[in-house]
CSV table of C-alpha atoms and ligand atoms in Angstrom, one decimal:
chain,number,residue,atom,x,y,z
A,1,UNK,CA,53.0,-80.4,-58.4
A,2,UNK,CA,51.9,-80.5,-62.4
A,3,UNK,CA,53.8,-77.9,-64.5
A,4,UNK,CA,50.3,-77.2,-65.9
A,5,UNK,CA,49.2,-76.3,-62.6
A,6,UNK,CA,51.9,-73.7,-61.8
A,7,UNK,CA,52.1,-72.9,-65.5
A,8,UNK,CA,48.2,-71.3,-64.5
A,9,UNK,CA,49.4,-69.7,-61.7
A,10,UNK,CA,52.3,-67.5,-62.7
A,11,UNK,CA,49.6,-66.8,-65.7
A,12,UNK,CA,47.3,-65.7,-63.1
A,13,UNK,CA,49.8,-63.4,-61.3
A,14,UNK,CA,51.0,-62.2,-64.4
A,15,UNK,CA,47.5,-61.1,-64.9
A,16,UNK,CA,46.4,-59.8,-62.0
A,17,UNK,CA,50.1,-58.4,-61.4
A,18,UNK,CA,49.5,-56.6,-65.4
A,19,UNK,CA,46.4,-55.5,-64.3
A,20,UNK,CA,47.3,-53.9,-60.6
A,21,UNK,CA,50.0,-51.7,-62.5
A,22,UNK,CA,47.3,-50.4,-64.9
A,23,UNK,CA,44.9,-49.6,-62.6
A,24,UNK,CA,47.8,-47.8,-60.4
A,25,UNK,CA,49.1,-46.3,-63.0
A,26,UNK,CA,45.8,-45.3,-64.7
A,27,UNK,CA,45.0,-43.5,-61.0
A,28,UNK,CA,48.5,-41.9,-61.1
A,29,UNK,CA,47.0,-40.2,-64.5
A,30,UNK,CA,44.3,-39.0,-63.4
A,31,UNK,CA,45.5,-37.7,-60.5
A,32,UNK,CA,48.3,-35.7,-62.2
A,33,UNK,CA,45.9,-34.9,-65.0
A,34,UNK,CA,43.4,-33.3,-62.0
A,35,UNK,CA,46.1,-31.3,-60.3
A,36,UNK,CA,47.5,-30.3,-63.8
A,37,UNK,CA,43.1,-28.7,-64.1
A,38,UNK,CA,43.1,-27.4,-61.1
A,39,UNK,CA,46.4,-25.7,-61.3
A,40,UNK,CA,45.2,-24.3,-64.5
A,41,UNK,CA,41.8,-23.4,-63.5
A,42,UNK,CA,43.8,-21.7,-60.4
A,43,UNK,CA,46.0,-19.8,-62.8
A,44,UNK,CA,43.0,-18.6,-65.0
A,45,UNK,CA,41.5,-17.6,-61.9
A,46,UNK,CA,44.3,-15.4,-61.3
A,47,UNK,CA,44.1,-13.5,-64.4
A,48,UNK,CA,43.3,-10.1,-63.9
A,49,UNK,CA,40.0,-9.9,-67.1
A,50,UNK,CA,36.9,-12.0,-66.4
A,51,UNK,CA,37.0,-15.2,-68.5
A,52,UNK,CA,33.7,-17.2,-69.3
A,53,UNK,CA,33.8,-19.9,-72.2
A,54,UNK,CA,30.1,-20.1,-73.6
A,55,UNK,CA,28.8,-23.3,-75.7
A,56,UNK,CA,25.1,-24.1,-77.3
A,57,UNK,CA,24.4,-20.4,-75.7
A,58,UNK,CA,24.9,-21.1,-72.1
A,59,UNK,CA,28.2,-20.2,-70.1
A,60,UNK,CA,30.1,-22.9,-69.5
A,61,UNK,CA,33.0,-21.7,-67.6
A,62,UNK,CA,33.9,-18.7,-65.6
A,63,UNK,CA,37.0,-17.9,-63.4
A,64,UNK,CA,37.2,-15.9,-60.2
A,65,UNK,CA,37.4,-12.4,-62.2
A,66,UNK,CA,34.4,-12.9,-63.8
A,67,UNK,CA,32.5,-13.3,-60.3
A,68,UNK,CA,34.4,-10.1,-58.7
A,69,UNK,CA,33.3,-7.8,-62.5
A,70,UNK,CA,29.8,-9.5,-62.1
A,71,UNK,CA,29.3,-9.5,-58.2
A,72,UNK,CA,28.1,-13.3,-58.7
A,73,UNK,CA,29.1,-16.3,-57.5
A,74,UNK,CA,30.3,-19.3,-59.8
A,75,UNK,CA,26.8,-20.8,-59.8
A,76,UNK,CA,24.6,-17.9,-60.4
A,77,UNK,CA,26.8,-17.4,-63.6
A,78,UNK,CA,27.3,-21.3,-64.9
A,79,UNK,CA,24.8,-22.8,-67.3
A,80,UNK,CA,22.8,-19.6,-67.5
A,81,UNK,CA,21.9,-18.5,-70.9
A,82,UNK,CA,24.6,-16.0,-72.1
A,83,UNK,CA,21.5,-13.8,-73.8
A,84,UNK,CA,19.4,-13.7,-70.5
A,85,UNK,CA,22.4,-12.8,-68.7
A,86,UNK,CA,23.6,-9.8,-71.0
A,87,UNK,CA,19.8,-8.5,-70.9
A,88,UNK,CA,19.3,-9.7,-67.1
A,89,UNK,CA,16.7,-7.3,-65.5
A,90,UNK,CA,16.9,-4.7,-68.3
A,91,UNK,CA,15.0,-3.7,-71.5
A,92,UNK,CA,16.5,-4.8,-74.9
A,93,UNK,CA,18.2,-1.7,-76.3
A,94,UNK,CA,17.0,-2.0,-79.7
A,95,UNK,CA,14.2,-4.2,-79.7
A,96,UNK,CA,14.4,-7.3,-82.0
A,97,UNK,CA,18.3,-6.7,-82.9
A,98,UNK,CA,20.7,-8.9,-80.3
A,99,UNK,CA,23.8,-7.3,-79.2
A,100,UNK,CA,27.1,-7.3,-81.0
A,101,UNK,CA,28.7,-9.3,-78.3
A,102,UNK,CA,25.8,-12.1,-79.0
A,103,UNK,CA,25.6,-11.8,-82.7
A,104,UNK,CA,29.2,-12.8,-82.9
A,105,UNK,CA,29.2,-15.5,-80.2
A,106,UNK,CA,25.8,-17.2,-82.6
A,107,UNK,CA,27.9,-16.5,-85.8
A,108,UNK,CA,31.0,-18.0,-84.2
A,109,UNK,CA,33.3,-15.2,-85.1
A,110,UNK,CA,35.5,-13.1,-83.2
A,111,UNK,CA,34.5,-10.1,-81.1
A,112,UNK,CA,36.0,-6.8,-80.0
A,113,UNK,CA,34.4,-4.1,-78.5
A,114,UNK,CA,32.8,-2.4,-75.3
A,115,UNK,CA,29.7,-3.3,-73.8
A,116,UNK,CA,27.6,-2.9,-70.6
A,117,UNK,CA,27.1,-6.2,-68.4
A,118,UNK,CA,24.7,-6.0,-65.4
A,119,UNK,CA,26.4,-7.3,-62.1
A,120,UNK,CA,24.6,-8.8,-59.4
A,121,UNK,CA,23.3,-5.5,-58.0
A,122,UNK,CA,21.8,-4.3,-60.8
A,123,UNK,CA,24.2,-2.1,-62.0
A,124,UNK,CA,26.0,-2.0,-65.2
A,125,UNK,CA,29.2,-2.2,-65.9
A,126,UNK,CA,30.8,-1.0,-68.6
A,127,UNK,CA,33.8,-3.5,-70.0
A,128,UNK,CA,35.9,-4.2,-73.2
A,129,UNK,CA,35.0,-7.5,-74.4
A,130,UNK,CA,37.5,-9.7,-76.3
A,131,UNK,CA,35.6,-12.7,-78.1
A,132,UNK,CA,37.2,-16.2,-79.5
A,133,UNK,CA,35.9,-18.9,-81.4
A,134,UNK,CA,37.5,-22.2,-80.5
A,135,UNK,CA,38.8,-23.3,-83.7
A,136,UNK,CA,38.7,-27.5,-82.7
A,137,UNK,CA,35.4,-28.3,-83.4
A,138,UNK,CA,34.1,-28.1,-79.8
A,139,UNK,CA,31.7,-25.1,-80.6
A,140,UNK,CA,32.9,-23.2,-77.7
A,141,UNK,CA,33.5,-19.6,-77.9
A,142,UNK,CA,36.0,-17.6,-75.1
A,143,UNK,CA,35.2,-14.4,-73.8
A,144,UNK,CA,37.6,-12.0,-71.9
A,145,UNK,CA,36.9,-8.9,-70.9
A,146,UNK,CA,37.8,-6.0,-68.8
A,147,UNK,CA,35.9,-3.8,-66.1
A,148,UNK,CA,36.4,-0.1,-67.6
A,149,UNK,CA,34.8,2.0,-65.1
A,150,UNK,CA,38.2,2.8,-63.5
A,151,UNK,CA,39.0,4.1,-67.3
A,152,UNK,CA,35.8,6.1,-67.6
A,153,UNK,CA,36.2,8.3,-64.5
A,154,UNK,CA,39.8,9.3,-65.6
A,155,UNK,CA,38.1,9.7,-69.7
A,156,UNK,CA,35.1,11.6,-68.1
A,157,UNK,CA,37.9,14.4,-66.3
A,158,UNK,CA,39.5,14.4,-69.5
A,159,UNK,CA,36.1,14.9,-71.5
A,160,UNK,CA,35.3,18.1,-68.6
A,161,UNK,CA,38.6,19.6,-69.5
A,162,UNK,CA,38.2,18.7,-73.3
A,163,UNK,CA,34.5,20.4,-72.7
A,164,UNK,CA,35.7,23.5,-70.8
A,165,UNK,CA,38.2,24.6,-73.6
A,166,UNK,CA,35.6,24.1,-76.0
A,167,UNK,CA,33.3,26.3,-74.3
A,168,UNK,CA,36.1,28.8,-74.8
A,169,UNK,CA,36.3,28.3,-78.5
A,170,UNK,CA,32.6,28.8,-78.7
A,171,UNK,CA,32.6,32.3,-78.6
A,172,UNK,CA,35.3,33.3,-80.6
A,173,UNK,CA,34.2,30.5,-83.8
A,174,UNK,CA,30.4,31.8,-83.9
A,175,UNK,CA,32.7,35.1,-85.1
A,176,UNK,CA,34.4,33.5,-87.3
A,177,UNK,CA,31.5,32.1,-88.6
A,178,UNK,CA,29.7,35.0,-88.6
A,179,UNK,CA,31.7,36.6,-90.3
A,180,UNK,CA,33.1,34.1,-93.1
A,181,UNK,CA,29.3,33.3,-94.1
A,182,UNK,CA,28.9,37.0,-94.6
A,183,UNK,CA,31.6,37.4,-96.8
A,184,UNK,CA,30.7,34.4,-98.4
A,185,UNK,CA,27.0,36.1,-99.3
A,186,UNK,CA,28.9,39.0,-100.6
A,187,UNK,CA,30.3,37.1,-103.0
A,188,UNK,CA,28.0,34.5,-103.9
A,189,UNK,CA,25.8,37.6,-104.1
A,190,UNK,CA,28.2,39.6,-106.7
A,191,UNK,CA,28.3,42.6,-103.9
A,192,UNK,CA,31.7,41.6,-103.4
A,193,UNK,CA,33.8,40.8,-106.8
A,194,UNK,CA,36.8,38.7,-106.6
A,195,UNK,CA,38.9,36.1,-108.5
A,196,UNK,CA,37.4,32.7,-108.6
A,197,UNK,CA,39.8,31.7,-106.8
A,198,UNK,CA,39.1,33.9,-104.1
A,199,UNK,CA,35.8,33.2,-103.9
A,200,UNK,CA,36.4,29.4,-103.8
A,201,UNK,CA,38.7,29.5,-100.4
A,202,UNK,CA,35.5,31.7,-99.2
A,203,UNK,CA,33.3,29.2,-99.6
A,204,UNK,CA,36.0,26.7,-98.2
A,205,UNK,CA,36.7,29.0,-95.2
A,206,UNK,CA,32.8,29.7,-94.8
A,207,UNK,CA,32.0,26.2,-94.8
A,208,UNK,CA,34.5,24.4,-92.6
A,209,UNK,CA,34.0,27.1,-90.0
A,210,UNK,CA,30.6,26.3,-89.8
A,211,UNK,CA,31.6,22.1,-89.3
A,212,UNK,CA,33.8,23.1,-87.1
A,213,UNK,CA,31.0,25.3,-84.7
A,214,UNK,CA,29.0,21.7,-85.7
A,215,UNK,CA,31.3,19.9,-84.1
A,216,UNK,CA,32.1,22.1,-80.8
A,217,UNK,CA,28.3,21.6,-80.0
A,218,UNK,CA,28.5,18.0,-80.8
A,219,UNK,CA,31.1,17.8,-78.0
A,220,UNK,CA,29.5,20.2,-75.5
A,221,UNK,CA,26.1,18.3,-76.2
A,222,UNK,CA,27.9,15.3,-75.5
A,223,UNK,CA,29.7,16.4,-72.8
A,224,UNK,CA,26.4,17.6,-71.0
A,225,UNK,CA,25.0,14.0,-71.5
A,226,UNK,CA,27.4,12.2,-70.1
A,227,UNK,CA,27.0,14.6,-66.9
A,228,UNK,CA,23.5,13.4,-67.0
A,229,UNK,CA,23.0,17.0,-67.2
A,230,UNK,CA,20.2,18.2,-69.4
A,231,UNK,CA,18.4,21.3,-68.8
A,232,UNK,CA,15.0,21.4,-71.0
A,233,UNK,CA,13.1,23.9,-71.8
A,234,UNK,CA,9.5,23.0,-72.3
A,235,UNK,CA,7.2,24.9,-74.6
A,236,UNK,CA,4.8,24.4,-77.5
A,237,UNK,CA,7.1,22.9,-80.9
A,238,UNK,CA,4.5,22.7,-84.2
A,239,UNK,CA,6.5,19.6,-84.8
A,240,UNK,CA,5.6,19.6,-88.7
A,241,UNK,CA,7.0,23.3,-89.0
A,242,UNK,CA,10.1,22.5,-87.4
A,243,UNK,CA,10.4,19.5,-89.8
A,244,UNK,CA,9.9,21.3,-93.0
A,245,UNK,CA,12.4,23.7,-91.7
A,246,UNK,CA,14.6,21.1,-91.1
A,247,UNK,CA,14.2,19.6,-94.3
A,248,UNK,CA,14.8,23.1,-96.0
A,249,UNK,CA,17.8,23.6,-94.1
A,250,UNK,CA,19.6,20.8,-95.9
A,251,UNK,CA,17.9,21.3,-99.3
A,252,UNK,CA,19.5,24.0,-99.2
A,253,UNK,CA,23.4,22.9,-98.3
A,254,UNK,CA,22.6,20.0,-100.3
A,255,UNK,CA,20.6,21.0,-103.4
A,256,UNK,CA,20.7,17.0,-105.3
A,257,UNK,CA,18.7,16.1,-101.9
A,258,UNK,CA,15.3,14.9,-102.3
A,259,UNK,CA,12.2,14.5,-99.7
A,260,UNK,CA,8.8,13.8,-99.7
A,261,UNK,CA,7.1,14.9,-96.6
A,262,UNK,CA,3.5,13.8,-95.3
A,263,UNK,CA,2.5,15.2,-92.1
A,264,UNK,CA,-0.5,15.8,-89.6
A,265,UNK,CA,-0.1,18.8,-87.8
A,266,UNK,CA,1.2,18.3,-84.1
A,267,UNK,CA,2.0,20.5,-81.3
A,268,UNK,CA,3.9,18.4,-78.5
A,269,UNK,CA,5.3,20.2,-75.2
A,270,UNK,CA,8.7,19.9,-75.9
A,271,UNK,CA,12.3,21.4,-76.3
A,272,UNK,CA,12.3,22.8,-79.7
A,273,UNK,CA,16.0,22.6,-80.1
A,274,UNK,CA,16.9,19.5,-79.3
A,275,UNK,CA,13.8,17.9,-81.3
A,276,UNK,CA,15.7,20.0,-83.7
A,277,UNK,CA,19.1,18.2,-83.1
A,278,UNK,CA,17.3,15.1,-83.7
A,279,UNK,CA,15.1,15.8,-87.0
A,280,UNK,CA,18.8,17.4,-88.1
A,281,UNK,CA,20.2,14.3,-87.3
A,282,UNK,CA,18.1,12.1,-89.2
A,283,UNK,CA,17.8,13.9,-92.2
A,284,UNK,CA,21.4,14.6,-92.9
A,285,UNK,CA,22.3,10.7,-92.0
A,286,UNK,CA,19.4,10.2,-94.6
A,287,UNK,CA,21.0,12.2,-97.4
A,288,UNK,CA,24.2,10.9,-96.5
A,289,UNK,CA,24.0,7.7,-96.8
A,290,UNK,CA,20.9,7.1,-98.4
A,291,UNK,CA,22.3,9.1,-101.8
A,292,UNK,CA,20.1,11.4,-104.0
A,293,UNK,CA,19.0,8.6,-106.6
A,294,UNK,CA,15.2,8.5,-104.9
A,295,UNK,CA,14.0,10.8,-102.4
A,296,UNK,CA,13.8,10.4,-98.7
A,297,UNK,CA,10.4,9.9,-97.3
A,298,UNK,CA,9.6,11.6,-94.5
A,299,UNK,CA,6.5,10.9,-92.3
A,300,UNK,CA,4.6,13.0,-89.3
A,301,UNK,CA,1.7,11.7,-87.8
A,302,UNK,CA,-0.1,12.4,-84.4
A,303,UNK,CA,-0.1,9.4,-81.9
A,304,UNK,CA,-3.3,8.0,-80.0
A,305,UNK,CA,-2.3,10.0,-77.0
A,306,UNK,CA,-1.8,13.0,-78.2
A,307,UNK,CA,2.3,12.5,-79.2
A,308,UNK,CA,4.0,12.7,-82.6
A,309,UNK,CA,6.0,9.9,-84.3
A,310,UNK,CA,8.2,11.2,-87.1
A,311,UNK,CA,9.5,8.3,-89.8
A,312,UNK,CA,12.5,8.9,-91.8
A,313,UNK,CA,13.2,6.2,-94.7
A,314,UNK,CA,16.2,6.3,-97.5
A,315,UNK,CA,16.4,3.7,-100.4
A,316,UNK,CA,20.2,3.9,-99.7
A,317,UNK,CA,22.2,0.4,-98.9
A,318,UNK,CA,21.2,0.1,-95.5
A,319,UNK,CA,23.2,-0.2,-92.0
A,320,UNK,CA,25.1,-3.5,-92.1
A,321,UNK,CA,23.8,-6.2,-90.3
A,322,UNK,CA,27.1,-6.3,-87.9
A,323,UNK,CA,26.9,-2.6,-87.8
A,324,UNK,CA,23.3,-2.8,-86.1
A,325,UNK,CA,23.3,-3.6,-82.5
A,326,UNK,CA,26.1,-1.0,-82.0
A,327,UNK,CA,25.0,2.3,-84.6
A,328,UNK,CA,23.5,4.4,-81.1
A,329,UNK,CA,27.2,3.9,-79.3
A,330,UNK,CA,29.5,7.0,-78.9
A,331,UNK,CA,31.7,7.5,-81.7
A,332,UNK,CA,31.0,4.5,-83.3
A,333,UNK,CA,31.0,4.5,-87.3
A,334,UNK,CA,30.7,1.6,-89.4
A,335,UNK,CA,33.8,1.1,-91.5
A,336,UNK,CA,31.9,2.1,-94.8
A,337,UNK,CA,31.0,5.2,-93.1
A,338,UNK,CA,33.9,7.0,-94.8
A,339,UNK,CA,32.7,6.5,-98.3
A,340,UNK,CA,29.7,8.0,-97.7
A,341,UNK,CA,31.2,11.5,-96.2
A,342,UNK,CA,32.5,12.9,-93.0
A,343,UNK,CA,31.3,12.0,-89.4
A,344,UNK,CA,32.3,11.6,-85.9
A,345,UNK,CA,30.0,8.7,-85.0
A,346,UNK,CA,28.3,11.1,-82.4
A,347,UNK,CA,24.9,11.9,-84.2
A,348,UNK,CA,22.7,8.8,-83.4
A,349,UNK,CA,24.3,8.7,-80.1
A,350,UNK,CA,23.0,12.0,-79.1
A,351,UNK,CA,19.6,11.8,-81.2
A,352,UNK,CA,18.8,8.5,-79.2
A,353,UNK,CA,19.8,10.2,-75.7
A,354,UNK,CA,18.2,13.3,-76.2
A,355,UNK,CA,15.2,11.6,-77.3
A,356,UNK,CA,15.1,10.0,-74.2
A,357,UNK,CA,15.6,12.7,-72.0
A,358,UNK,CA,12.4,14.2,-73.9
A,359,UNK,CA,10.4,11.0,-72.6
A,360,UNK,CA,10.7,9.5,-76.2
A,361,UNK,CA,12.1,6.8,-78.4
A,362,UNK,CA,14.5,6.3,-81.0
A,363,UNK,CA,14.2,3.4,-83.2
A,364,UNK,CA,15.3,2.3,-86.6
A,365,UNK,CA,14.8,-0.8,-88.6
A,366,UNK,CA,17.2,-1.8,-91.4
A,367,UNK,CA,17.2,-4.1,-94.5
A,368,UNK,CA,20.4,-4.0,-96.2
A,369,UNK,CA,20.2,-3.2,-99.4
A,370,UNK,CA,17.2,-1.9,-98.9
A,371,UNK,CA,17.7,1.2,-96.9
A,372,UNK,CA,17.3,2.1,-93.3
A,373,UNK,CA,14.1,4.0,-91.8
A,374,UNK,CA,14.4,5.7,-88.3
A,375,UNK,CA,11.3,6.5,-86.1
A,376,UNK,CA,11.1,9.0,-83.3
A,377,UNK,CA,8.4,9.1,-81.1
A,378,UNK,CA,7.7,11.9,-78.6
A,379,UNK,CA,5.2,12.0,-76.1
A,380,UNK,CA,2.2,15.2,-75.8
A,381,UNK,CA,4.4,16.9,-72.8
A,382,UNK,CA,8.2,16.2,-71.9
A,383,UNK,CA,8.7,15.3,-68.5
A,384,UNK,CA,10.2,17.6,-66.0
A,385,UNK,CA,12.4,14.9,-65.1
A,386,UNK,CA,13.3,11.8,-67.2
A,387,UNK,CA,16.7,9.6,-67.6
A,388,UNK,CA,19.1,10.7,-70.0
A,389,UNK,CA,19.2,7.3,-71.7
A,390,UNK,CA,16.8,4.4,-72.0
A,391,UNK,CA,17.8,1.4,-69.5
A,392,UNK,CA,19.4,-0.6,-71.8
A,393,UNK,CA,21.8,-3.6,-70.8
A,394,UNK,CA,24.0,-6.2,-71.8
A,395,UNK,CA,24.4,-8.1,-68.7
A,396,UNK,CA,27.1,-10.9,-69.0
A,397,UNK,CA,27.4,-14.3,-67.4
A,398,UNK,CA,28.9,-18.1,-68.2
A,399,UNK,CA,28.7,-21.9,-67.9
A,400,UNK,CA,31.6,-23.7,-66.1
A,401,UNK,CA,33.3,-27.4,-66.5
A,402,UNK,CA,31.4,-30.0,-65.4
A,403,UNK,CA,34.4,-32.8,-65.2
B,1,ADP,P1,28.1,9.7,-88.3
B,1,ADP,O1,27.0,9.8,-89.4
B,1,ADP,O2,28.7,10.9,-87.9
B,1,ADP,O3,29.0,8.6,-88.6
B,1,ADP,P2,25.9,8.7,-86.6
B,1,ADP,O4,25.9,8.5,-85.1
B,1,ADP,O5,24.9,9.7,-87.1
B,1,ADP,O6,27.4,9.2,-87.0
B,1,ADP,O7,25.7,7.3,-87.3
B,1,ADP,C1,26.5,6.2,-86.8
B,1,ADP,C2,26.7,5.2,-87.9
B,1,ADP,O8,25.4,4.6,-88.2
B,1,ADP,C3,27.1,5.8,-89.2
B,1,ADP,O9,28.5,5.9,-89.3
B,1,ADP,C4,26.7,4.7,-90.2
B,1,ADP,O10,27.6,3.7,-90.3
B,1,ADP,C5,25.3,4.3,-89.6
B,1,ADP,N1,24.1,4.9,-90.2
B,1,ADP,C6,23.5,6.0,-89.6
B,1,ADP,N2,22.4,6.3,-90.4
B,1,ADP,C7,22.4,5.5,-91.4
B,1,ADP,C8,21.5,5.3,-92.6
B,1,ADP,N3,20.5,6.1,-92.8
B,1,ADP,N4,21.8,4.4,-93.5
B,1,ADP,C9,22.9,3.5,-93.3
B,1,ADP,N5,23.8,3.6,-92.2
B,1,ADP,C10,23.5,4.6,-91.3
């Protein structure tokens, strides 16, 4: 036998031998690299917060949680568009302005907050959403969060008991008040003479007796909404008289303020104090963080059918574009809030709802640096019945692994 010849065929084995190891250990790979997924996929499937990873918009992954939170199997959540299903089956809640949870996942920056995704049935939920941009390039964005309804019913007995003492203080503050602004008139009026610095902790004791009332009715107000309890009574409001008053009201705590008001005359079946809460609302936020420099414009007109729409614009610096999608949730308060002056975060939240319940709209548009204008519209008659809050939603949902 030639050497050549058996020269080829060890070559050939070699080869072929080279090549049967590769593939064997190639499939070994693989195969360890697949049980290595799934044994991750199972352990992310046993974390107890609903995970989705969203790329290019559309959910890309989502483990076992997120079906149980969202009462949707795997493949009514994968590939889906993350915006259609935050908003699925539900209006917008401010139209035109994404929410928080989407302008962060477009921005690619991280996330933390609470939010409302709509399950399967229809209902939302509310959760605590964690957001993560994947720092490698790969575009995708993690999102964790948690189902907090368990969390609310125990907040919401807290909020009763919370709601119940406060009822309590009621009584004995509008004394207090009573009777510090009466001393406070004495002096301011000279009937009463004291040292000056008397009559300064008068005005002191005067005027954070009277925030402190403010605040008591905030939290009963709130209280009552979040029952989905509120009583209305319906009569005739002359909308622009309840405005100027308005207006006078905090011309008068704040002198520096500033409005120009244009208004039609309108009469609207309504609740007169809650429109009131709202115009109070509105105004004060206006002067607050709109400054005194130039003067708030303020805007009545009659609608086509019979309803009012107040307008309420400041030259101030505007909400924040990240403060936006999130301005009507409870307690919430932009981080420059504080320079501007006190607050609990509870006004909007309140206006928006009672507006609502009143069968009308709260809206606001923003530029920053160029001021914010809120618009109220109310209809000619209040319903008897209406929700408490507009249907709003931020439904949630993902796009999972292809490979
Ligand atoms: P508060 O004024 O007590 O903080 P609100 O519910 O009235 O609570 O307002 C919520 C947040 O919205 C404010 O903290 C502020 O960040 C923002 N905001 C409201 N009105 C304006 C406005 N006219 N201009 C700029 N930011 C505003």
């Amino acid at each position: 036998m030639p050497t050549s010849f058996v020269l080829t065929t060890v070559l050939v084995v070699g080869v072929l031998m080279t090549i049967f190891i590769g593939l064997v250990v190639m499939i070994r790979t693989r195969r360890a690299l697949s049980q290595e997924r799934a044994g991750v996929f199972e352990m992310l499937d046993a974390v107890g917060s609903g995970l989705m990873v969203v790329r290019d918009g559309t959910v890309q992954y989502s483990n076992a949680t997120s079906s149980q939170i969202l009462k949707r199997t795997p493949a009514q959540i994968l590939r889906q568009p993350l915006h259609d299903l935050l908003h699925q089956g539900t209006a917008a809640d401010q139209p035109g302005v994404p929410c928080a949870l989407e302008v962060a996942v477009r921005q690619h920056q991280p996330y933390r907050g609470q939010e409302r995704f709509a399950d399967g049935t229809g209902r939302l939920v509310p959760v605590a959403v964690t957001g993560t941009p994947q720092a490698d390039g790969s575009g995708r964005f993690v999102i964790a969060f948690r189902d907090r309804s368990g969390d609310i019913a125990l907040g919401r007995q807290r909020e009763e008991a919370f709601a119940l003492v406060s009822h309590e203080v009621r009584s004995p503050l509008t004394a207090v008040v009573g009777y510090s602004s009466r001393l406070n008139a004495a002096v301011t009026s000279g009937a009463l003479v004291v040292t000056d610095q008397r009559a300064e902790e008068i005005a002191v004791l005067a005027r954070e007796a009277r925030r402190m009332q403010e605040i008591i009715l905030l939290i009963l107000d709130m209280a009552e909404i979040e029952r989905g309890r509120v009583d209305v009574e319906v009569e005739p409001v002359r909308a622009s008289t309840v405005v100027q008053e308005e207006i006078d009201r905090v011309t008068r705590d704040r002198p520096a303020a500033r409005f120009v008001f244009d208004s039609d005359e309108v009469v609207v079946e309504s609740d007169e104090r809650y429109v009131r809460r709202i115009v109070q609302n509105l105004l004060e936020n206006a002067v607050k963080y709109g400054g005194d420099a130039a003067p708030v414009q303020v805007m009545l007109r009659q609608t086509d059918d019979g309803g009012c729409s107040l307008s309420v614009r400041d030259h101030g610096d505007g909400i924040p574009v990240e403060a936006q999608p999130r301005i009507f949730e409870r307690f919430y308060r932009h981080e420059s809030a504080a320079a501007y002056g006190r607050g609990l975060g509870l006004g909007l939240y309140l206006s928006r709802r009672l507006a609502s319940r009143l069968g009308g709209r709260l809206t606001f548009t923003s530029s920053p640096g160029e001021g914010a204008e809120f618009s109220l519209v109310l209809p000619k008659a209040c319903p008897e019945l209406a929700p408490v809050e507009p249907v709003t939603g931020q439904a949630a949902r993902f796009v999972l692994p292809q490979n």
